[in-house]
Amino acid sequence: MPATLEPTETALPTLSNDEIARYSRHLILPEVGMEGQQKLKAAKVLCVGTGGLGAPMALYLAAAGIGTIGLVDFDVVDESNLQRQIIHSQSTVGKLKVDSAEIMLKGLNKNVNIIKHNTMLTSANALEIFKDYDVIADGTDNFQTRYLVNDACVLTGKPNAYGSIFRFEGQASVFATEEGPCYRCLYPEPPPPGLVPSCAEGGVLGILPGLVGVIQATEVIKLILGIGEPLIGRLLLVDALGMNFRTLKLRKNPDCPACGTHEIKELIDYDQFCGIAPPAAVGPLEVSSHGNVDASANVIDGIPQVTVEELKARFDNGTAPFVLDVREPHEYAIVNLGVPQIPVGSLPDRINEIPVAKDAEIITQCKSGARSQKAALALKAAGFTNVKNLAGGITAWADRIDPSLPKY
Ligand SMILES: [Zn+2]
């Protein structure tokens, strides 16, 4: 080849004839074209989480011909994931999510290089993982990881295609670019722990992460191709019930400790920042809050923890105390232990409905033991002196006492 025809800029990878056929609908778009498709092939995108948002994101990025897709997760596939996490399937229930996702992505596009990070993203590993990627796509569902991803993006100078979902509503933006704001500019402080329920507690319409994750994937592709107007400095609000899409203008905050004053020079303890203790044996990206556990692990924040076996024995020998289910009515309708129910959120207003004396023994119960722990603390604050929490909630009861009960 004559020297004059050699590319002058960084050489982009060439496409095989098979790839040209596969991506032909891109190649005939002038905004993408051969060079754009080569840029996609050269690109490295990190999907943080392979859950509801990560699933559609990674699938469309693979289909579009992104050359390298990194996946961060350490969870395993659970049957209850399949209502929305379409990158996993019935045949991979129980497998590591990164392995399960790889099977689906490789099945869709064998050309894609998948890098699996089977780990929880932490302050200790985030910078090291991020440094090899061009764009980070945040598909996490908890505040600790969201602030961690944001700060790591600002520190490494990588754009963050952000999305979040709850029930019927979602948000998307592009944070941490040179010119635009970051997540901390929008939310300088995390919400008080426990104020915003997780999807595991509050539920989510299965198709919603599909909508929002595909918006994130669109932004990733636009950033790589350098086309269109990315959601930099704009927050897209998706309301699936009203099917309304609104955008709010966001400004870079000059006092932002991450991207403004650059006060944050290294990653911090995000569990502490968000006011929660580090996660115990829960999924990495579906972290629930745990209080201070004492040495015996039977008392958390002053609330004795009762096992389902202990409660079963008390029911059987007729010494069971007053048990209060603090879940929502629609959860109670799915499965219950036949005990009275007051949702944790309305408990402070309905304290007078508790039919036992202030010094009587009470056991609170929810789905997993997290909300009932909060309820127990609320009852204690209201003057009840002998409140205990059912560890593991009705899920543990279904696992260990009565497997005929449904789990949700
Ligand atoms: Zn900022």
CSV table of C-alpha atoms and ligand atoms in Angstrom, one decimal:
chain,number,residue,atom,x,y,z
A,1,MET,CA,0.0,0.0,0.0
A,2,PRO,CA,1.4,3.4,-0.9
A,3,ALA,CA,2.5,5.4,2.2
A,4,THR,CA,0.1,8.3,1.4
A,5,LEU,CA,-3.0,6.0,1.9
A,6,GLU,CA,-2.0,5.0,5.4
A,7,PRO,CA,-4.3,6.4,8.1
A,8,THR,CA,-2.8,9.5,9.7
A,9,GLU,CA,-4.7,9.2,13.0
A,10,THR,CA,-4.8,6.3,15.4
A,11,ALA,CA,-5.5,3.2,13.4
A,12,LEU,CA,-9.0,1.9,13.9
A,13,PRO,CA,-9.6,-1.9,13.7
A,14,THR,CA,-10.8,-3.0,10.3
A,15,LEU,CA,-14.1,-4.9,9.8
A,16,SER,CA,-14.2,-8.4,8.4
A,17,ASN,CA,-16.7,-9.2,5.6
A,18,ASP,CA,-18.9,-10.9,8.1
A,19,GLU,CA,-18.9,-7.8,10.3
A,20,ILE,CA,-19.7,-5.6,7.3
A,21,ALA,CA,-22.7,-7.8,6.5
A,22,ARG,CA,-23.8,-7.8,10.2
A,23,TYR,CA,-23.6,-4.0,10.7
A,24,SER,CA,-24.8,-3.0,7.2
A,25,ARG,CA,-27.8,-1.0,8.6
A,26,HIS,CA,-25.2,1.1,10.6
A,27,LEU,CA,-22.8,1.4,7.7
A,28,ILE,CA,-25.4,2.9,5.4
A,29,LEU,CA,-26.1,5.6,8.0
A,30,PRO,CA,-23.8,8.5,7.1
A,31,GLU,CA,-23.7,9.5,10.9
A,32,VAL,CA,-22.2,6.0,11.6
A,33,GLY,CA,-20.6,4.7,8.4
A,34,MET,CA,-17.5,2.6,8.3
A,35,GLU,CA,-15.5,4.9,10.5
A,36,GLY,CA,-18.2,5.0,13.1
A,37,GLN,CA,-18.5,1.2,13.2
A,38,GLN,CA,-14.8,1.0,13.5
A,39,LYS,CA,-15.0,3.4,16.5
A,40,LEU,CA,-17.6,1.1,18.1
A,41,LYS,CA,-15.4,-1.9,17.5
A,42,ALA,CA,-12.4,-0.1,19.1
A,43,ALA,CA,-14.6,1.1,22.1
A,44,LYS,CA,-14.5,-0.4,25.6
A,45,VAL,CA,-17.6,0.1,27.7
A,46,LEU,CA,-18.0,-1.0,31.3
A,47,CYS,CA,-21.5,-2.0,32.5
A,48,VAL,CA,-21.6,-1.7,36.3
A,49,GLY,CA,-24.2,-4.3,37.2
A,50,THR,CA,-25.9,-6.9,35.0
A,51,GLY,CA,-29.3,-6.4,36.5
A,52,GLY,CA,-32.4,-4.6,35.2
A,53,LEU,CA,-30.5,-1.7,33.6
A,54,GLY,CA,-27.3,-3.6,32.7
A,55,ALA,CA,-29.2,-6.3,30.9
A,56,PRO,CA,-30.7,-4.2,28.0
A,57,MET,CA,-27.7,-2.0,28.0
A,58,ALA,CA,-25.2,-4.8,27.5
A,59,LEU,CA,-27.4,-6.6,25.0
A,60,TYR,CA,-27.9,-3.6,22.7
A,61,LEU,CA,-24.2,-2.6,23.1
A,62,ALA,CA,-23.2,-6.1,22.0
A,63,ALA,CA,-25.6,-6.0,19.1
A,64,ALA,CA,-24.3,-2.6,18.0
A,65,GLY,CA,-20.8,-4.0,17.7
A,66,ILE,CA,-19.0,-2.5,20.8
A,67,GLY,CA,-15.7,-4.3,20.7
A,68,THR,CA,-15.2,-4.8,24.4
A,69,ILE,CA,-17.8,-4.9,27.1
A,70,GLY,CA,-16.8,-5.2,30.7
A,71,LEU,CA,-19.4,-6.6,33.2
A,72,VAL,CA,-19.1,-5.9,37.0
A,73,ASP,CA,-21.3,-8.1,39.3
A,74,PHE,CA,-20.8,-10.7,41.9
A,75,ASP,CA,-24.4,-11.8,42.4
A,76,VAL,CA,-26.0,-15.0,41.1
A,77,VAL,CA,-29.1,-15.2,39.0
A,78,ASP,CA,-32.3,-15.6,40.9
A,79,GLU,CA,-35.7,-16.6,39.5
A,80,SER,CA,-37.1,-13.2,40.7
A,81,ASN,CA,-34.6,-11.4,38.4
A,82,LEU,CA,-36.1,-12.8,35.3
A,83,GLN,CA,-39.2,-10.5,35.3
A,84,ARG,CA,-36.8,-7.7,34.0
A,85,GLN,CA,-33.2,-8.9,33.7
A,86,ILE,CA,-33.5,-10.3,30.2
A,87,ILE,CA,-29.8,-11.0,29.8
A,88,HIS,CA,-30.3,-14.0,32.1
A,89,SER,CA,-32.6,-17.0,31.6
A,90,GLN,CA,-34.2,-19.9,33.3
A,91,SER,CA,-31.3,-22.1,32.3
A,92,THR,CA,-28.8,-19.9,34.2
A,93,VAL,CA,-30.7,-19.5,37.5
A,94,GLY,CA,-28.1,-20.1,40.2
A,95,LYS,CA,-25.1,-19.2,38.0
A,96,LEU,CA,-22.9,-16.2,38.4
A,97,LYS,CA,-24.5,-13.2,36.7
A,98,VAL,CA,-21.3,-12.4,34.8
A,99,ASP,CA,-21.2,-15.9,33.4
A,100,SER,CA,-24.9,-16.0,32.6
A,101,ALA,CA,-24.6,-12.6,30.9
A,102,GLU,CA,-21.6,-13.7,28.9
A,103,ILE,CA,-23.6,-16.7,27.5
A,104,MET,CA,-26.3,-14.4,26.2
A,105,LEU,CA,-24.0,-11.8,24.8
A,106,LYS,CA,-21.7,-14.3,23.1
A,107,GLY,CA,-24.9,-15.9,21.6
A,108,LEU,CA,-25.9,-12.6,20.2
A,109,ASN,CA,-22.6,-11.5,18.9
A,110,LYS,CA,-19.5,-13.7,18.9
A,111,ASN,CA,-17.3,-10.8,17.9
A,112,VAL,CA,-17.6,-9.0,21.2
A,113,ASN,CA,-14.9,-9.4,23.7
A,114,ILE,CA,-16.4,-9.8,27.2
A,115,ILE,CA,-14.4,-9.0,30.3
A,116,LYS,CA,-15.9,-10.4,33.5
A,117,HIS,CA,-15.3,-8.6,36.8
A,118,ASN,CA,-16.8,-11.1,39.2
A,119,THR,CA,-16.5,-8.7,42.1
A,120,MET,CA,-18.3,-6.1,44.2
A,121,LEU,CA,-17.2,-2.7,43.0
A,122,THR,CA,-15.4,-1.0,45.9
A,123,SER,CA,-13.3,2.0,46.6
A,124,ALA,CA,-10.3,-0.3,46.5
A,125,ASN,CA,-10.9,-1.6,43.0
A,126,ALA,CA,-13.0,0.9,41.1
A,127,LEU,CA,-10.2,3.1,39.7
A,128,GLU,CA,-8.2,0.1,38.6
A,129,ILE,CA,-11.2,-1.4,36.9
A,130,PHE,CA,-12.4,1.9,35.3
A,131,LYS,CA,-9.0,2.9,33.8
A,132,ASP,CA,-9.2,0.4,30.9
A,133,TYR,CA,-12.6,1.6,29.7
A,134,ASP,CA,-13.8,4.6,27.6
A,135,VAL,CA,-17.3,4.9,28.9
A,136,ILE,CA,-18.9,3.7,32.2
A,137,ALA,CA,-22.6,2.8,32.2
A,138,ASP,CA,-24.0,2.9,35.8
A,139,GLY,CA,-26.7,0.3,36.2
A,140,THR,CA,-26.5,0.0,40.0
A,141,ASP,CA,-29.5,0.3,42.3
A,142,ASN,CA,-28.1,1.7,45.5
A,143,PHE,CA,-26.7,5.0,46.6
A,144,GLN,CA,-23.3,3.9,47.8
A,145,THR,CA,-22.3,2.4,44.5
A,146,ARG,CA,-23.8,5.3,42.6
A,147,TYR,CA,-21.6,7.8,44.5
A,148,LEU,CA,-18.7,5.5,44.1
A,149,VAL,CA,-19.2,5.2,40.3
A,150,ASN,CA,-19.6,9.0,40.1
A,151,ASP,CA,-16.4,9.8,42.0
A,152,ALA,CA,-14.4,7.2,40.2
A,153,CYS,CA,-15.6,8.6,36.8
A,154,VAL,CA,-14.7,12.1,37.8
A,155,LEU,CA,-11.2,11.0,39.1
A,156,THR,CA,-10.5,8.9,36.0
A,157,GLY,CA,-12.1,11.4,33.5
A,158,LYS,CA,-14.6,8.8,32.1
A,159,PRO,CA,-18.1,9.8,31.1
A,160,ASN,CA,-20.9,8.1,33.1
A,161,ALA,CA,-24.0,7.1,31.2
A,162,TYR,CA,-26.3,7.0,34.2
A,163,GLY,CA,-29.7,5.5,34.8
A,164,SER,CA,-31.9,4.7,37.7
A,165,ILE,CA,-35.4,3.2,38.2
A,166,PHE,CA,-38.0,2.9,40.8
A,167,ARG,CA,-41.5,1.4,40.5
A,168,PHE,CA,-42.8,3.2,37.3
A,169,GLU,CA,-40.3,6.0,37.0
A,170,GLY,CA,-36.8,6.4,35.8
A,171,GLN,CA,-34.0,8.9,35.3
A,172,ALA,CA,-31.1,9.1,32.8
A,173,SER,CA,-28.3,11.5,32.2
A,174,VAL,CA,-24.6,11.7,31.2
A,175,PHE,CA,-22.4,12.7,34.1
A,176,ALA,CA,-18.8,13.5,34.7
A,177,THR,CA,-17.8,14.9,31.4
A,178,GLU,CA,-15.3,17.7,31.2
A,179,GLU,CA,-18.0,20.3,30.5
A,180,GLY,CA,-21.0,18.9,32.3
A,181,PRO,CA,-22.2,18.3,35.9
A,182,CYS,CA,-21.7,15.1,37.9
A,183,TYR,CA,-24.1,13.1,40.0
A,184,ARG,CA,-22.9,15.0,43.1
A,185,CYS,CA,-23.8,18.3,41.4
A,186,LEU,CA,-27.4,17.0,41.2
A,187,TYR,CA,-27.5,15.2,44.6
A,188,PRO,CA,-24.8,16.6,46.9
A,189,GLU,CA,-26.0,14.5,49.8
A,190,PRO,CA,-27.4,10.9,49.9
A,191,PRO,CA,-30.9,10.5,51.2
A,192,PRO,CA,-31.2,9.4,54.9
A,193,PRO,CA,-30.7,5.6,55.0
A,194,GLY,CA,-33.9,3.7,54.7
A,195,LEU,CA,-35.9,6.7,53.3
A,196,VAL,CA,-35.8,5.5,49.7
A,197,PRO,CA,-36.8,1.9,49.4
A,198,SER,CA,-34.8,-0.4,47.0
A,199,CYS,CA,-36.6,-2.1,44.1
A,200,ALA,CA,-36.5,-5.2,46.2
A,201,GLU,CA,-38.6,-3.5,48.8
A,202,GLY,CA,-40.6,-1.1,46.6
A,203,GLY,CA,-41.0,-3.1,43.5
A,204,VAL,CA,-40.4,-2.1,39.8
A,205,LEU,CA,-42.3,-2.5,36.6
A,206,GLY,CA,-40.3,-5.2,34.7
A,207,ILE,CA,-40.3,-3.3,31.4
A,208,LEU,CA,-39.1,0.0,33.0
A,209,PRO,CA,-35.4,-0.9,33.2
A,210,GLY,CA,-35.7,-1.9,29.5
A,211,LEU,CA,-36.8,1.6,28.6
A,212,VAL,CA,-34.1,3.4,30.7
A,213,GLY,CA,-31.3,0.9,30.0
A,214,VAL,CA,-31.8,1.3,26.3
A,215,ILE,CA,-31.7,5.1,26.7
A,216,GLN,CA,-28.3,4.6,28.5
A,217,ALA,CA,-27.0,2.4,25.7
A,218,THR,CA,-28.1,5.1,23.2
A,219,GLU,CA,-26.1,7.7,25.1
A,220,VAL,CA,-23.1,5.4,25.2
A,221,ILE,CA,-23.2,4.9,21.4
A,222,LYS,CA,-23.6,8.7,20.8
A,223,LEU,CA,-20.6,9.4,23.1
A,224,ILE,CA,-18.4,7.0,21.2
A,225,LEU,CA,-19.5,8.2,17.8
A,226,GLY,CA,-19.5,11.8,18.8
A,227,ILE,CA,-22.9,12.4,17.3
A,228,GLY,CA,-26.2,14.0,18.4
A,229,GLU,CA,-26.7,15.8,21.7
A,230,PRO,CA,-25.8,13.6,24.7
A,231,LEU,CA,-27.7,14.1,27.9
A,232,ILE,CA,-24.9,16.1,29.3
A,233,GLY,CA,-26.3,18.8,31.6
A,234,ARG,CA,-29.8,17.3,31.3
A,235,LEU,CA,-31.7,14.9,33.4
A,236,LEU,CA,-34.3,12.9,31.6
A,237,LEU,CA,-37.3,11.9,33.7
A,238,VAL,CA,-39.3,8.9,32.4
A,239,ASP,CA,-42.8,8.3,33.8
A,240,ALA,CA,-44.0,5.0,32.4
A,241,LEU,CA,-47.6,5.3,33.7
A,242,GLY,CA,-48.3,8.6,32.2
A,243,MET,CA,-45.8,7.8,29.4
A,244,ASN,CA,-44.2,11.3,29.8
A,245,PHE,CA,-40.6,12.1,29.1
A,246,ARG,CA,-39.3,15.4,30.6
A,247,THR,CA,-35.9,16.9,30.7
A,248,LEU,CA,-34.5,19.1,33.4
A,249,LYS,CA,-31.5,21.4,32.8
A,250,LEU,CA,-28.7,20.6,35.2
A,251,ARG,CA,-25.8,23.0,36.0
A,252,LYS,CA,-22.3,22.1,37.0
A,253,ASN,CA,-22.0,23.1,40.7
A,254,PRO,CA,-18.7,25.1,41.2
A,255,ASP,CA,-18.7,24.0,44.8
A,256,CYS,CA,-19.1,20.3,44.0
A,257,PRO,CA,-16.4,18.5,46.0
A,258,ALA,CA,-15.9,16.0,43.1
A,259,CYS,CA,-16.0,18.0,39.8
A,260,GLY,CA,-16.0,21.6,41.1
A,261,THR,CA,-13.4,22.1,43.9
A,262,HIS,CA,-11.8,18.7,43.3
A,263,GLU,CA,-11.7,18.4,47.0
A,264,ILE,CA,-12.3,14.6,46.6
A,265,LYS,CA,-8.9,13.4,45.5
A,266,GLU,CA,-9.4,9.7,46.2
A,267,LEU,CA,-12.3,7.4,46.7
A,268,ILE,CA,-13.9,7.4,50.2
A,269,ASP,CA,-15.9,5.0,52.3
A,270,TYR,CA,-19.3,5.2,50.6
A,271,ASP,CA,-21.1,3.0,53.1
A,272,GLN,CA,-20.2,5.5,55.7
A,273,PHE,CA,-21.0,8.5,53.5
A,274,CYS,CA,-24.5,7.0,52.9
A,275,GLY,CA,-24.9,6.3,56.6
A,276,ILE,CA,-25.0,2.6,56.5
A,277,ALA,CA,-22.9,-0.3,57.7
A,278,PRO,CA,-21.1,-2.4,55.0
A,279,PRO,CA,-23.3,-5.1,53.4
A,280,ALA,CA,-23.1,-8.5,54.9
A,281,ALA,CA,-24.3,-11.6,52.9
A,282,VAL,CA,-26.5,-9.7,50.4
A,283,GLY,CA,-26.1,-9.2,46.7
A,284,PRO,CA,-23.5,-6.6,45.7
A,285,LEU,CA,-25.8,-4.3,43.8
A,286,GLU,CA,-28.9,-4.8,45.8
A,287,VAL,CA,-27.4,-3.8,49.1
A,288,SER,CA,-29.8,-3.4,52.1
A,289,SER,CA,-29.0,-1.6,55.2
A,290,HIS,CA,-27.7,-3.3,58.2
A,291,GLY,CA,-27.2,-1.8,61.6
A,292,ASN,CA,-24.4,-2.3,64.1
A,293,VAL,CA,-24.2,-6.0,65.0
A,294,ASP,CA,-22.9,-6.9,68.4
A,295,ALA,CA,-20.5,-9.8,69.1
A,296,SER,CA,-23.2,-12.4,69.5
A,297,ALA,CA,-25.0,-11.2,66.3
A,298,ASN,CA,-28.3,-11.7,68.1
A,299,VAL,CA,-28.8,-8.1,68.9
A,300,ILE,CA,-28.7,-5.3,66.2
A,301,ASP,CA,-28.9,-1.7,67.4
A,302,GLY,CA,-30.4,-2.9,70.7
A,303,ILE,CA,-33.1,-5.0,69.1
A,304,PRO,CA,-32.9,-8.8,69.9
A,305,GLN,CA,-33.1,-10.9,66.7
A,306,VAL,CA,-35.4,-13.9,66.8
A,307,THR,CA,-35.0,-16.8,64.4
A,308,VAL,CA,-37.9,-18.3,62.5
A,309,GLU,CA,-37.2,-21.6,64.3
A,310,GLU,CA,-37.6,-19.8,67.7
A,311,LEU,CA,-40.8,-18.2,66.6
A,312,LYS,CA,-42.2,-21.5,65.2
A,313,ALA,CA,-41.4,-23.2,68.6
A,314,ARG,CA,-43.3,-20.4,70.4
A,315,PHE,CA,-46.3,-20.8,68.1
A,316,ASP,CA,-46.2,-24.5,68.7
A,317,ASN,CA,-46.1,-24.4,72.4
A,318,GLY,CA,-48.6,-21.6,72.7
A,319,THR,CA,-46.2,-19.0,74.1
A,320,ALA,CA,-46.0,-16.8,71.0
A,321,PRO,CA,-46.1,-13.0,71.8
A,322,PHE,CA,-47.8,-10.4,69.7
A,323,VAL,CA,-46.4,-10.6,66.2
A,324,LEU,CA,-46.8,-7.6,63.9
A,325,ASP,CA,-46.3,-7.8,60.1
A,326,VAL,CA,-45.1,-4.4,58.9
A,327,ARG,CA,-45.2,-5.1,55.1
A,328,GLU,CA,-47.6,-3.4,52.6
A,329,PRO,CA,-51.2,-4.7,52.1
A,330,HIS,CA,-50.4,-6.1,48.6
A,331,GLU,CA,-47.4,-8.0,50.0
A,332,TYR,CA,-49.6,-9.4,52.8
A,333,ALA,CA,-52.0,-10.5,50.1
A,334,ILE,CA,-49.2,-12.6,48.5
A,335,VAL,CA,-48.3,-14.5,51.7
A,336,ASN,CA,-48.7,-14.0,55.4
A,337,LEU,CA,-48.5,-15.7,58.8
A,338,GLY,CA,-52.0,-14.8,59.8
A,339,VAL,CA,-50.8,-12.1,62.2
A,340,PRO,CA,-51.9,-8.4,62.3
A,341,GLN,CA,-50.4,-6.0,59.8
A,342,ILE,CA,-49.5,-2.3,59.9
A,343,PRO,CA,-47.1,-1.0,57.2
A,344,VAL,CA,-43.9,0.3,58.6
A,345,GLY,CA,-44.4,3.7,57.0
A,346,SER,CA,-47.7,4.3,58.8
A,347,LEU,CA,-46.6,2.8,62.1
A,348,PRO,CA,-45.8,6.1,63.8
A,349,ASP,CA,-49.3,7.3,63.2
A,350,ARG,CA,-50.9,4.0,64.2
A,351,ILE,CA,-49.0,3.3,67.4
A,352,ASN,CA,-52.3,3.4,69.3
A,353,GLU,CA,-53.6,0.4,67.3
A,354,ILE,CA,-50.9,-1.9,69.0
A,355,PRO,CA,-53.2,-3.9,71.2
A,356,VAL,CA,-50.6,-4.8,73.9
A,357,ALA,CA,-49.0,-3.1,76.9
A,358,LYS,CA,-45.8,-1.1,76.5
A,359,ASP,CA,-43.8,-3.7,78.4
A,360,ALA,CA,-45.3,-6.7,76.5
A,361,GLU,CA,-43.2,-8.8,74.2
A,362,ILE,CA,-43.6,-7.9,70.5
A,363,ILE,CA,-42.0,-9.5,67.5
A,364,THR,CA,-41.9,-7.5,64.2
A,365,GLN,CA,-41.9,-9.3,60.9
A,366,CYS,CA,-41.5,-8.2,57.2
A,367,LYS,CA,-40.2,-9.8,54.0
A,368,SER,CA,-36.5,-10.0,54.8
A,369,GLY,CA,-36.1,-8.6,58.3
A,370,ALA,CA,-34.8,-5.1,57.2
A,371,ARG,CA,-38.1,-3.1,57.4
A,372,SER,CA,-39.2,-5.0,60.5
A,373,GLN,CA,-35.9,-3.9,62.2
A,374,LYS,CA,-36.8,-0.3,61.4
A,375,ALA,CA,-40.3,-0.9,62.8
A,376,ALA,CA,-38.9,-2.4,65.9
A,377,LEU,CA,-36.7,0.7,66.4
A,378,ALA,CA,-39.8,2.9,65.9
A,379,LEU,CA,-41.8,0.9,68.5
A,380,LYS,CA,-38.9,1.2,70.9
A,381,ALA,CA,-38.8,4.9,70.3
A,382,ALA,CA,-42.5,5.0,71.0
A,383,GLY,CA,-41.9,3.5,74.4
A,384,PHE,CA,-42.3,-0.2,73.9
A,385,THR,CA,-39.6,-1.9,76.0
A,386,ASN,CA,-39.6,-5.5,74.8
A,387,VAL,CA,-39.5,-5.4,71.0
A,388,LYS,CA,-37.7,-8.1,68.9
A,389,ASN,CA,-37.2,-8.6,65.2
A,390,LEU,CA,-37.8,-11.7,63.2
A,391,ALA,CA,-34.5,-12.2,61.4
A,392,GLY,CA,-34.9,-13.1,57.7
A,393,GLY,CA,-38.6,-12.3,57.7
A,394,ILE,CA,-41.3,-14.4,56.0
A,395,THR,CA,-38.7,-15.4,53.3
A,396,ALA,CA,-36.7,-17.3,56.0
A,397,TRP,CA,-40.0,-18.7,57.2
A,398,ALA,CA,-40.7,-20.0,53.7
A,399,ASP,CA,-37.2,-21.3,53.3
A,400,ARG,CA,-36.8,-23.1,56.7
A,401,ILE,CA,-40.3,-23.6,58.3
A,402,ASP,CA,-42.9,-23.9,55.6
A,403,PRO,CA,-41.6,-24.5,52.0
A,404,SER,CA,-45.2,-24.7,50.7
A,405,LEU,CA,-45.4,-20.9,51.1
A,406,PRO,CA,-44.7,-18.7,48.0
A,407,LYS,CA,-41.7,-16.5,48.0
A,408,TYR,CA,-41.6,-13.1,46.2
B,1,ZN,ZN,-20.0,17.6,40.4
